[in-house]
Amino acid sequence: MMDDEEEVTVDGVTFKVASLNEEARSQVNNLKFVDAEIAAMQAKLAVYTTARIAYENALRQALPRATH
């Protein structure tokens, strides 16, 4: 949901979203949706990366020790 004070900046020019035409407001909504999805994917990637590191460390612990 957009409020009357919300602004968007494109190519260095700032616009009040409420003053934009319907098509432009729709594109602002599309961008907000995609940005939220990207943020969610980045958060998931951080979780998976952390899990991978933990699994890799567990694998190291489970491997036979090299003797020289």
Short mmCIF file of C-alpha atoms in Angstrom, two decimals, residues 30-48:
data_model
loop_
_atom_site.label_atom_id
_atom_site.label_comp_id
_atom_site.label_asym_id
_atom_site.label_seq_id
_atom_site.Cartn_x
_atom_site.Cartn_y
_atom_site.Cartn_z
CA ASN A 30 5.85 -4.36 -9.52
CA LEU A 31 9.29 -3.11 -8.47
CA LYS A 32 8.37 -3.28 -4.78
CA PHE A 33 7.13 -6.85 -5.22
CA VAL A 34 10.27 -7.94 -7.06
CA ASP A 35 12.53 -6.21 -4.52
CA ALA A 36 10.72 -8.05 -1.71
CA GLU A 37 11.14 -11.38 -3.53
CA ILE A 38 14.84 -10.71 -4.09
CA ALA A 39 15.26 -9.88 -0.38
CA ALA A 40 13.48 -13.13 0.55
CA MET A 41 15.71 -15.13 -1.79
CA GLN A 42 18.83 -13.47 -0.38
CA ALA A 43 17.68 -14.35 3.14
CA LYS A 44 17.12 -17.97 2.08
CA LEU A 45 20.52 -18.04 0.40
CA ALA A 46 22.12 -16.85 3.64
CA VAL A 47 20.40 -19.67 5.54
CA TYR A 48 21.43 -22.27 2.97
#
